[in-house]
GROMACS .gro file of C-alpha atoms in nm:
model
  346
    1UNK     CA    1  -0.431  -4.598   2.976
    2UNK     CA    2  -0.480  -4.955   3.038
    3UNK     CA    3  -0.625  -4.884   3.395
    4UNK     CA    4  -0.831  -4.598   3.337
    5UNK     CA    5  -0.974  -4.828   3.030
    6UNK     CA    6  -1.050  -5.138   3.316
    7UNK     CA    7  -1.150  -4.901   3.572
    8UNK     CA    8  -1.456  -4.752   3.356
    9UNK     CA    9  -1.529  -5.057   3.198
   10UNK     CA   10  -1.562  -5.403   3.260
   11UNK     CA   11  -1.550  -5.639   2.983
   12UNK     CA   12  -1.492  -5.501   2.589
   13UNK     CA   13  -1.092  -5.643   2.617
   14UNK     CA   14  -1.106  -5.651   2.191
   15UNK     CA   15  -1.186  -5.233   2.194
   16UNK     CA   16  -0.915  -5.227   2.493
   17UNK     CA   17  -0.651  -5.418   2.329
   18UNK     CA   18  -0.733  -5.203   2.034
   19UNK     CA   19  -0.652  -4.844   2.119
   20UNK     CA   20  -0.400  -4.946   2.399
   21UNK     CA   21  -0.177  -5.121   2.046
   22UNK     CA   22  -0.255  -4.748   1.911
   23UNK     CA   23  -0.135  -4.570   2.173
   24UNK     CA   24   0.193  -4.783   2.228
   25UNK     CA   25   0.261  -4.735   1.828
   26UNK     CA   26   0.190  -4.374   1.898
   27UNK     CA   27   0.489  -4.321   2.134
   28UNK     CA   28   0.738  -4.510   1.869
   29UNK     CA   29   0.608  -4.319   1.549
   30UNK     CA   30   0.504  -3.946   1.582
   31UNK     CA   31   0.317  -3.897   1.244
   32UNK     CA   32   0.057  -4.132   1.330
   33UNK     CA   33  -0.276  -4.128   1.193
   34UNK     CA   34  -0.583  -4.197   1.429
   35UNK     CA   35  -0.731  -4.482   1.353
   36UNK     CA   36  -1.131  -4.478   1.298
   37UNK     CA   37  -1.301  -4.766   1.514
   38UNK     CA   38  -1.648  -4.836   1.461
   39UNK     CA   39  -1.823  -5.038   1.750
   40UNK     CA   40  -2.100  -5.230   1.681
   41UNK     CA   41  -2.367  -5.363   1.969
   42UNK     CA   42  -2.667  -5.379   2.078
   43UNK     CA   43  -2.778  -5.070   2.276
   44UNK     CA   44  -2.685  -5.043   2.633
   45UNK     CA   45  -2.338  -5.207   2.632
   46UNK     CA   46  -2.151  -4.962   2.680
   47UNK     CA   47  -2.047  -4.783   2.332
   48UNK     CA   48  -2.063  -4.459   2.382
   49UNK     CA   49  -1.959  -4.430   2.770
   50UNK     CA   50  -1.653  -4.624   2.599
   51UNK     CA   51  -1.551  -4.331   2.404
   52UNK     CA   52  -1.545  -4.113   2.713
   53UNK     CA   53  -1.297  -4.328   2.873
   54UNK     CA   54  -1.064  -4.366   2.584
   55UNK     CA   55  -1.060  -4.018   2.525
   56UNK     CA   56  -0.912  -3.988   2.926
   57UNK     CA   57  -0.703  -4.318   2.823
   58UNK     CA   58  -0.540  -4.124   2.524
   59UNK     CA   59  -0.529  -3.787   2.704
   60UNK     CA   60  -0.781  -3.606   2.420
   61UNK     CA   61  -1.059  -3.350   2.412
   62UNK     CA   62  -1.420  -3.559   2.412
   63UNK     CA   63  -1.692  -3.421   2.152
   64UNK     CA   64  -2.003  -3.617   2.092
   65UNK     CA   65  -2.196  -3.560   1.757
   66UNK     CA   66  -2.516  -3.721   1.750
   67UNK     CA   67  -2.561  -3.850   1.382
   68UNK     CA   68  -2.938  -4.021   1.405
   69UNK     CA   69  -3.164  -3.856   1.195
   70UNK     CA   70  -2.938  -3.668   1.012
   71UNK     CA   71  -3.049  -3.645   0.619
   72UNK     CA   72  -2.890  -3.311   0.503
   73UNK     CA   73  -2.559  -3.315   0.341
   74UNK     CA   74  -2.511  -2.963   0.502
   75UNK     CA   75  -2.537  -3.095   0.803
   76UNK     CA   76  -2.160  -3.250   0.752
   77UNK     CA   77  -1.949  -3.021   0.499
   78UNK     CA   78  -2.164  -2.680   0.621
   79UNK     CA   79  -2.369  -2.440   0.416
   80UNK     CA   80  -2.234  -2.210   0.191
   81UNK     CA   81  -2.214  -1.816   0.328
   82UNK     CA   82  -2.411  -1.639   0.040
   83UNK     CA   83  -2.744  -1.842   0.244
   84UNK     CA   84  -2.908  -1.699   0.525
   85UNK     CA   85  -2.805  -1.814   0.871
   86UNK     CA   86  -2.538  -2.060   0.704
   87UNK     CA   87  -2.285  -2.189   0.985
   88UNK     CA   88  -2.000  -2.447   0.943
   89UNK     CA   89  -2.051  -2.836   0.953
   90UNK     CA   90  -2.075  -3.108   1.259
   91UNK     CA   91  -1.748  -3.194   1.224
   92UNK     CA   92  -1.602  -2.778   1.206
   93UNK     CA   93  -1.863  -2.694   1.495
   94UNK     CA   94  -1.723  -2.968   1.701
   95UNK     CA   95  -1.342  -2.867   1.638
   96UNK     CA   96  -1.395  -2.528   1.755
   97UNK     CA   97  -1.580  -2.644   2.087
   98UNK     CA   98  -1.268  -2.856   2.165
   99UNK     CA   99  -0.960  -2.603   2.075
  100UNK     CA  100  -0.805  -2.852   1.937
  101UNK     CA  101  -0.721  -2.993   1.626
  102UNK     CA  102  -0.647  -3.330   1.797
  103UNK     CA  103  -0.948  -3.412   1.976
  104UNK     CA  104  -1.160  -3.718   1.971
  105UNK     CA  105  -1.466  -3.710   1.793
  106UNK     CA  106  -1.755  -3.949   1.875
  107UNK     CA  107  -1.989  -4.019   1.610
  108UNK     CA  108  -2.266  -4.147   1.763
  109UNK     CA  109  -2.581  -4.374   1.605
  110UNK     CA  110  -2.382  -4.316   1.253
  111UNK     CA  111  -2.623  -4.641   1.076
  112UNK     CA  112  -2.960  -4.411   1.200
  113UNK     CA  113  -2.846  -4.164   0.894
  114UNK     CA  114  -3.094  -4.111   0.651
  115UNK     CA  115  -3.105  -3.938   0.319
  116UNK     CA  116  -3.382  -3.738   0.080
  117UNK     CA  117  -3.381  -3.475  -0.162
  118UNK     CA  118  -3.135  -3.218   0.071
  119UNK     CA  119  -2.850  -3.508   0.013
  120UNK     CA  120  -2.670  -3.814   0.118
  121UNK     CA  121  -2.478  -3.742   0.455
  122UNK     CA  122  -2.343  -4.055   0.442
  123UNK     CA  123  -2.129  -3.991   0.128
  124UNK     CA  124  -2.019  -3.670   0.213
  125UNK     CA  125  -1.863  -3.905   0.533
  126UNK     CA  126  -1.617  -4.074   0.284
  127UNK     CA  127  -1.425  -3.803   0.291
  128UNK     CA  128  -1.448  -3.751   0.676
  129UNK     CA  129  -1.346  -4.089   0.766
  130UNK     CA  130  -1.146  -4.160   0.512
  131UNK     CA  131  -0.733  -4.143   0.601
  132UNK     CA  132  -0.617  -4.083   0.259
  133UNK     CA  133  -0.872  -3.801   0.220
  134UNK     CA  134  -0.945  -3.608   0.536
  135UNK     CA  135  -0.659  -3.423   0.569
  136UNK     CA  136  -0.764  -3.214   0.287
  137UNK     CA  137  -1.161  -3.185   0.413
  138UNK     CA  138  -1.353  -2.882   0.281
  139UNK     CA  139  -1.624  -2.711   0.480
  140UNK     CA  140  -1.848  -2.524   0.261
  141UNK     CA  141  -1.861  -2.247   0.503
  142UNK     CA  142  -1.495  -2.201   0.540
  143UNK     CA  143  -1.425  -2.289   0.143
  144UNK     CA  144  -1.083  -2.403   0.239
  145UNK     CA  145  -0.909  -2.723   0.331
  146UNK     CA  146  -0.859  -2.836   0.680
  147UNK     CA  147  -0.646  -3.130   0.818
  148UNK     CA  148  -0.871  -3.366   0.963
  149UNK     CA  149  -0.609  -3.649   1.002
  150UNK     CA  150  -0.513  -3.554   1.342
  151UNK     CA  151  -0.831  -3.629   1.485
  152UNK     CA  152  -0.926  -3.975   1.627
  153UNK     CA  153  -1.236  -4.068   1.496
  154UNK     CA  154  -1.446  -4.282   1.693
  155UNK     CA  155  -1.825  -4.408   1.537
  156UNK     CA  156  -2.121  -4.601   1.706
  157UNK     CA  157  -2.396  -4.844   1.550
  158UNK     CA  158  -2.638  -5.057   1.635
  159UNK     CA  159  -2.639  -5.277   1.290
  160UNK     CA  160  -2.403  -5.330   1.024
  161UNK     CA  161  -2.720  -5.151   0.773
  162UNK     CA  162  -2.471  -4.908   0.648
  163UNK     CA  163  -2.360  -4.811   0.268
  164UNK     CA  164  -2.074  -5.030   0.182
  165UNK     CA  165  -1.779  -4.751   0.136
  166UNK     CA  166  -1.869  -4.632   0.449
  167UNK     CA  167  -1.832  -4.931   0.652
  168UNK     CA  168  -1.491  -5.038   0.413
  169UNK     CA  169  -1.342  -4.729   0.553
  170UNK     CA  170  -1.404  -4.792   0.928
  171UNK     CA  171  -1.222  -5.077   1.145
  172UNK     CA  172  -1.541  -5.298   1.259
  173UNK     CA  173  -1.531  -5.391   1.656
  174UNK     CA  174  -1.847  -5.605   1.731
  175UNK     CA  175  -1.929  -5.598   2.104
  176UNK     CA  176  -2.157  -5.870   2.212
  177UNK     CA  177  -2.407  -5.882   2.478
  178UNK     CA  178  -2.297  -5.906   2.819
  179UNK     CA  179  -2.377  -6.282   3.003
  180UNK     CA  180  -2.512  -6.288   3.345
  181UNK     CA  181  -2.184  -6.312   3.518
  182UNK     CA  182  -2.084  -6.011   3.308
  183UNK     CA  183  -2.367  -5.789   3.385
  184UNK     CA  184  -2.339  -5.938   3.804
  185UNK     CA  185  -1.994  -5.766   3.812
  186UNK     CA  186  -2.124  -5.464   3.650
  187UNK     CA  187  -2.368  -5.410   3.885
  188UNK     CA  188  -2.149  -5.441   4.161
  189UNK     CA  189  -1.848  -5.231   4.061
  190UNK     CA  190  -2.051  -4.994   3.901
  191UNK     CA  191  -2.481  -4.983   3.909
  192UNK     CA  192  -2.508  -5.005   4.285
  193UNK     CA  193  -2.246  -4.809   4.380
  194UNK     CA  194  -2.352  -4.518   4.133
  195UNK     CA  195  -2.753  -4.568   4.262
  196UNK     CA  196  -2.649  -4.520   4.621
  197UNK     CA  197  -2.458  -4.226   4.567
  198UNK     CA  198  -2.756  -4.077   4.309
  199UNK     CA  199  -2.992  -4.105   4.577
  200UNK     CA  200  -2.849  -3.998   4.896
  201UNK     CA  201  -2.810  -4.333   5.085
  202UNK     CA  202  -2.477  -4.466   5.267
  203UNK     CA  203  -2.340  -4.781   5.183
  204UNK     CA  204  -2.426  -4.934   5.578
  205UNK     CA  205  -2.824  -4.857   5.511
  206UNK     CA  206  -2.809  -5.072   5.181
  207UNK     CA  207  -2.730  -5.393   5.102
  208UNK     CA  208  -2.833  -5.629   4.752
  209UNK     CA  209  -2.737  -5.979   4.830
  210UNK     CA  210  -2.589  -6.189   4.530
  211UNK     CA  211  -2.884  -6.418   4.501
  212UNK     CA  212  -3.154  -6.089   4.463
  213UNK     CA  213  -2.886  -5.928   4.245
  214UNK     CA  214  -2.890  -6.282   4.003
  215UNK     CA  215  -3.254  -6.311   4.047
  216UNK     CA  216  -3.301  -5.969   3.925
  217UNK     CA  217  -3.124  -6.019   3.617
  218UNK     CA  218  -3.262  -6.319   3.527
  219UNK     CA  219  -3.632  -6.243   3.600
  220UNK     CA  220  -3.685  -5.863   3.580
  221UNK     CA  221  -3.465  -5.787   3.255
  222UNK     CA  222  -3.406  -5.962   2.946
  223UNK     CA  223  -3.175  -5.705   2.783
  224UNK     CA  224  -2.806  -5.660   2.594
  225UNK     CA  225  -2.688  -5.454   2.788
  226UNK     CA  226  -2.768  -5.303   3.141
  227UNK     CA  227  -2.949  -5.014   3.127
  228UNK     CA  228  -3.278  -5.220   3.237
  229UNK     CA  229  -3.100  -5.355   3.496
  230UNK     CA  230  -2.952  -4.996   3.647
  231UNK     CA  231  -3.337  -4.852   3.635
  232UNK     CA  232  -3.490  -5.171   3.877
  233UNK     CA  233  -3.124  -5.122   4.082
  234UNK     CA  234  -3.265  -4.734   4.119
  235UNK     CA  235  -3.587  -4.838   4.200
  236UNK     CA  236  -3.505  -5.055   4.475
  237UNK     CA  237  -3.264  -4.756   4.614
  238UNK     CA  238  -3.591  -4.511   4.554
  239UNK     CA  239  -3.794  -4.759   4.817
  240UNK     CA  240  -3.521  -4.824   5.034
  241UNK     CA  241  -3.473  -4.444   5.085
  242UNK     CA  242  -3.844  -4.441   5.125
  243UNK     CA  243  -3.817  -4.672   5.449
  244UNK     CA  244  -3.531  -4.524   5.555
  245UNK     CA  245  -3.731  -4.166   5.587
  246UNK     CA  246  -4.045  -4.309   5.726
  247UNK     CA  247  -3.800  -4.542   5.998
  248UNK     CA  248  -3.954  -4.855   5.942
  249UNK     CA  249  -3.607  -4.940   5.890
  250UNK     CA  250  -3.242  -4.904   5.956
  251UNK     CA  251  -3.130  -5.074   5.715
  252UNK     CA  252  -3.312  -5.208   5.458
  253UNK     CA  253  -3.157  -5.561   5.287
  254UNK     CA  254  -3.268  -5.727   4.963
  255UNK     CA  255  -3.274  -6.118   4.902
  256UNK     CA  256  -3.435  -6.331   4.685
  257UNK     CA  257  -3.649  -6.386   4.964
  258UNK     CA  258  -3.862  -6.011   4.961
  259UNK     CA  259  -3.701  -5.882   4.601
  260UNK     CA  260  -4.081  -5.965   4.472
  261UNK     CA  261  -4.166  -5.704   4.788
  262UNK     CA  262  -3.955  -5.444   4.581
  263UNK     CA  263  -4.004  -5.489   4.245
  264UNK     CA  264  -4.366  -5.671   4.202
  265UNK     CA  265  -4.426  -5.962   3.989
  266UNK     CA  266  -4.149  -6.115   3.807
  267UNK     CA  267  -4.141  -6.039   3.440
  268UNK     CA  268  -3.986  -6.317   3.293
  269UNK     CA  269  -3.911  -6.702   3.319
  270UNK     CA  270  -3.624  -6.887   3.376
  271UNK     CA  271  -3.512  -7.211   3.393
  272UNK     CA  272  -3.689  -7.553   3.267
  273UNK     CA  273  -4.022  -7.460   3.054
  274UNK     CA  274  -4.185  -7.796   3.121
  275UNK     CA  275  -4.041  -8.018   3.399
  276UNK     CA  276  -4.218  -8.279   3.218
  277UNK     CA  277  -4.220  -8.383   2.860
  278UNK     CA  278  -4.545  -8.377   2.677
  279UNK     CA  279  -4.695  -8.538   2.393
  280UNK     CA  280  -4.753  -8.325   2.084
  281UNK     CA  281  -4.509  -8.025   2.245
  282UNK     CA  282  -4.140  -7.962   2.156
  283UNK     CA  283  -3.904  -7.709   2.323
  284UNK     CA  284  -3.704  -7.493   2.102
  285UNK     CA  285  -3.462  -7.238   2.089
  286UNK     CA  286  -3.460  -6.895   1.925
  287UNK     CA  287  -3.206  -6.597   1.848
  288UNK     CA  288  -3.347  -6.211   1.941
  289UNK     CA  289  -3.194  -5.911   1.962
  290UNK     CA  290  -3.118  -5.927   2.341
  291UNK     CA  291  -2.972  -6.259   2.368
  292UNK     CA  292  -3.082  -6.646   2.328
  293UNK     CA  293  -3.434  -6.745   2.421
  294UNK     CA  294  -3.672  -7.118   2.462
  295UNK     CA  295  -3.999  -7.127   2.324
  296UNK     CA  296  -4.225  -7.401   2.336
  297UNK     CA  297  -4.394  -7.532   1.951
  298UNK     CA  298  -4.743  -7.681   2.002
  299UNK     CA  299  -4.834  -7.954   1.720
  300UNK     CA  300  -5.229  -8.088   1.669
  301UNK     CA  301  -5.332  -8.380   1.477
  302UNK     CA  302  -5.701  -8.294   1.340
  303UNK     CA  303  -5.898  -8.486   1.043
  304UNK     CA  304  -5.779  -8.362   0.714
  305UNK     CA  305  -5.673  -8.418   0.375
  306UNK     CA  306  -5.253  -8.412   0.494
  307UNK     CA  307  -5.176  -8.055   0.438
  308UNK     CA  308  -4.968  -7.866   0.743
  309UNK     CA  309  -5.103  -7.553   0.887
  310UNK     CA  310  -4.910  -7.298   1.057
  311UNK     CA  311  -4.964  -7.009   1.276
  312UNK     CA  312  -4.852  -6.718   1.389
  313UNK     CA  313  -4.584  -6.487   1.213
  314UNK     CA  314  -4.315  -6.739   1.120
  315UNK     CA  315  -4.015  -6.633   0.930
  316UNK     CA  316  -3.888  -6.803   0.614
  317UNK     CA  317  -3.644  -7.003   0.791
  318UNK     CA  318  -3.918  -7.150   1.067
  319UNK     CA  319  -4.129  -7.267   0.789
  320UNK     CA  320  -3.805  -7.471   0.652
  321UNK     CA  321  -3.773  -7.639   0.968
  322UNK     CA  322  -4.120  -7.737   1.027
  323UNK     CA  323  -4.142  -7.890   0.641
  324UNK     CA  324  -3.751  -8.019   0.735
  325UNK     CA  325  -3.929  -8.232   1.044
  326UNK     CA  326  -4.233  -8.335   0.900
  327UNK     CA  327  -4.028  -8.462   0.603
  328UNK     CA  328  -3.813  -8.637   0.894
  329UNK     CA  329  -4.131  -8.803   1.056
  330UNK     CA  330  -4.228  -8.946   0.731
  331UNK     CA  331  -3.955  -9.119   0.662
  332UNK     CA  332  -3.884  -9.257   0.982
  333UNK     CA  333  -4.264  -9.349   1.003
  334UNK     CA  334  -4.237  -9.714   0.927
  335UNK     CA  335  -3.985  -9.779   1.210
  336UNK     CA  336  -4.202  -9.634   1.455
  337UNK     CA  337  -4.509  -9.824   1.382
  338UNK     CA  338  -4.705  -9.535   1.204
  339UNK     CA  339  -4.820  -9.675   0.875
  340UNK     CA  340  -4.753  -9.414   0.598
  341UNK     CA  341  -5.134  -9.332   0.438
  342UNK     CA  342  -5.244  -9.179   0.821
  343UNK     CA  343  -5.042  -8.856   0.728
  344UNK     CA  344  -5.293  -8.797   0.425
  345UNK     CA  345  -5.607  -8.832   0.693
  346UNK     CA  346  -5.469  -8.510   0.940
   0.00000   0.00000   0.00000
C-alpha cells in the first residue's frame, strides 16, 4: 500500500501516514469502521487523483460523486416512489455501480454544496458521514435501512466554508501548496513523462533541461498546485512534435536559453523587485491563494492639511498597517530630524 501510495504521488506523507495506520489496524481488528478523511487544498494538488490511489492502496472499488452544485436534499437520501421518475440517492446510485458494499466513495467539491427551498443537502450528510449513524441510512426510494459503515468515505474541499456538524464529523487533512522543489520532482516523475507519452513522442526526441524546467515554474505559473504547469509542459511537447514532423529537427532540447522560443513572453517576475532601494517605496509581502507573493507600496508627500490617503482596494488589515507605520514615523520623528508640525502640512 505504501508503494503504490509513493508511486502515484509525490509529497502528501500526512494523508499517506494516515490510511497506511488504517490499513495496518485493519488487519489486527476485523470490525473496523472506515474512517472519513476530508482533504483540504487548494485546487490542483492532487486531492482527488489521491483517492484513486488509495482506493488501489486499500484494494477497494473507486466511485466519484461530484457534490458542487448540489442544493436538493433528494439528491442524497433519493426521492420517494409515489413521484414521477423518482430513482435512489448519490450515495445508493453509487453502491450499485460498484457491487459492493465496501467500496470507496469519493465525495468530491463537498464545501461547493448549496441549499434553497428543495432542502439542505448538507444536513441530510450528517447521517452519511456520520459513524454512529450510517449504518442505519435510509434512502427514500428504498424506505429501508442500509449499512453504510462498511464504506470508506473519502471527501474533497477547497475551504474550510462548511456547516459546523459537518466538518465535526470528518477527520480534517490540510494539504498545502507544493514548493518549487516539490512541483520540479513532479514534473519529472510524472508531467513529462505522461506529456510524451500523450502526444506520441519518444523519450530520445525530447529533452527539458533542469534550468528550463525551474524557469518555467517560476516565470510561466504562479499556481498551488500543477495543473498550470502540466498544460505549458504539453505545449512545449505540442511544438516539439511540430518540428519533429516538419524535420527541422531531430531532437528538439529546451533550456533556459530558447524556453522564451516555446512559450512567449514570461508571465511573471521573480527574484529582487528593485535592485536598488528607493526613496518613498517599500517592498512588502502578501499571502494569496496560490502561495506567498512581494509587492511594492508607493508613498507621496503632497501639500495638505495631514490626513493619509489610500488607494486601491485595501483590506481591513492593510489599512491597520499603514495607520500602524505612520503612527511609527511620528514618534520616531524627532530622532530623525523631522520636526513634528510638517506631518500636519502633507
Amino acid at each position: 500500500a505504501q508503494k503504490i501510495l509513493d508511486d502515484d504521488h509525490y509529497g502528501l506523507e500526512k494523508v499517506k501516514e494516515r490510511i497506511v495506520e488504517y490499513l495496518a489496524v485493519q488487519q489486527r481488528s476485523k470490525k473496523l469502521k472506515g474512517p472519513i478523511l476530508c482533504l483540504v487544498g487548494p485546487p490542483g494538488v492532487g486531492k482527488t487523483s489521491l483517492g484513486k490511489s488509495v482506493a488501489r492502496a486499500t484494494g477497494r472499488e473507486f466511485i466519484r460523486i461530484s457534490l458542487g452544485g448540489v442544493r436538493d436534499e433528494s439528491e442524497i437520501r433519493g426521492h420517494r416512489r409515489t413521484y414521477i421518475g423518482s430513482m435512489p440517492g448519490k450515495i445508493i446510485q453509487a453502491l450499485k455501480k460498484a457491487k459492493t458494499t465496501n467500496p470507496l466513495i469519493l465525495l468530491d467539491e463537498i464545501d461547493k454544496m448549496g441549499q434553497d427551498f428543495r432542502g439542505d443537502p448538507a444536513s441530510a450528510m450528517l447521517e452519511v458521514l456520520d459513524p454512529e449513524q450510517n449504518g442505519t441510512f435510509v434512502d427514500h426510494y428504498l424506505e429501508v435501512e442500509y449499512d453504510l459503515s462498511n464504506v470508506m468515505f473519502l471527501t474533497t474541499a477547497n475551504s474550510y466554508n462548511m456547516p459546523s456538524p459537518l466538518l465535526d464529523r470528518m477527520e480534517i487533512i490540510s494539504l498545502a501548496g507544493y514548493t518549487e522543489d516539490e512541483k520540479s520532482e513532479i514534473a519529472k516523475q510524472h508531467l513529462i513523462g505522461k506529456q510524451i507519452k500523450n502526444h506520441g513522442l519518444k523519450k530520445t526526441e525530447f529533452e527539458l533541461t533542469d534550468g528550463a524546467l525551474s524557469e518555467m515554474i517560476r516565470t510561466y505559473t504562479r499556481e498551488a498546485g500543477v495543473r498550470n504547469l502540466e498544460r505549458e509542459i504539453a505545449k512545449l511537447t505540442r511544438k516539439a512534435v511540430t518540428k519533429l514532423v516538419k524535420k527541422e529537427a531531430e531532437k528538439v532540447t529546451v533550456t533556459p536559453d530558447n524556453l522564451e522560443d516555446f512559450l512567449g513572453v514570461k508571465k511573471f517576475r521573480y527574484g529582487l523587485v528593485e535592485k536598488e532601494d528607493q526613496i518613498g517605496v517599500v517592498t512588502g509581502l502578501a499571502w494569496t491563494s496560490v502561495g506567498g507573493d512581494l509587492l511594492q507600496i508607493e508613498a507621496l508627500r503632497l501639500p495638505g492639511k495631514g490626513r493619509m490617503k489610500t488607494t486601491g482596494k485595501l483590506g481591513d488589515v492593510m489599512k491597520e498597517s499603514i495607520d500602524a507605520a505612520s503612527s511609527y514615523v511620528r514618534s520616531i520623528a524627532p530622532s530623525i530630524g523631522v520636526k513634528p508640525p510638517k506631518f500636519d502640512t502633507m
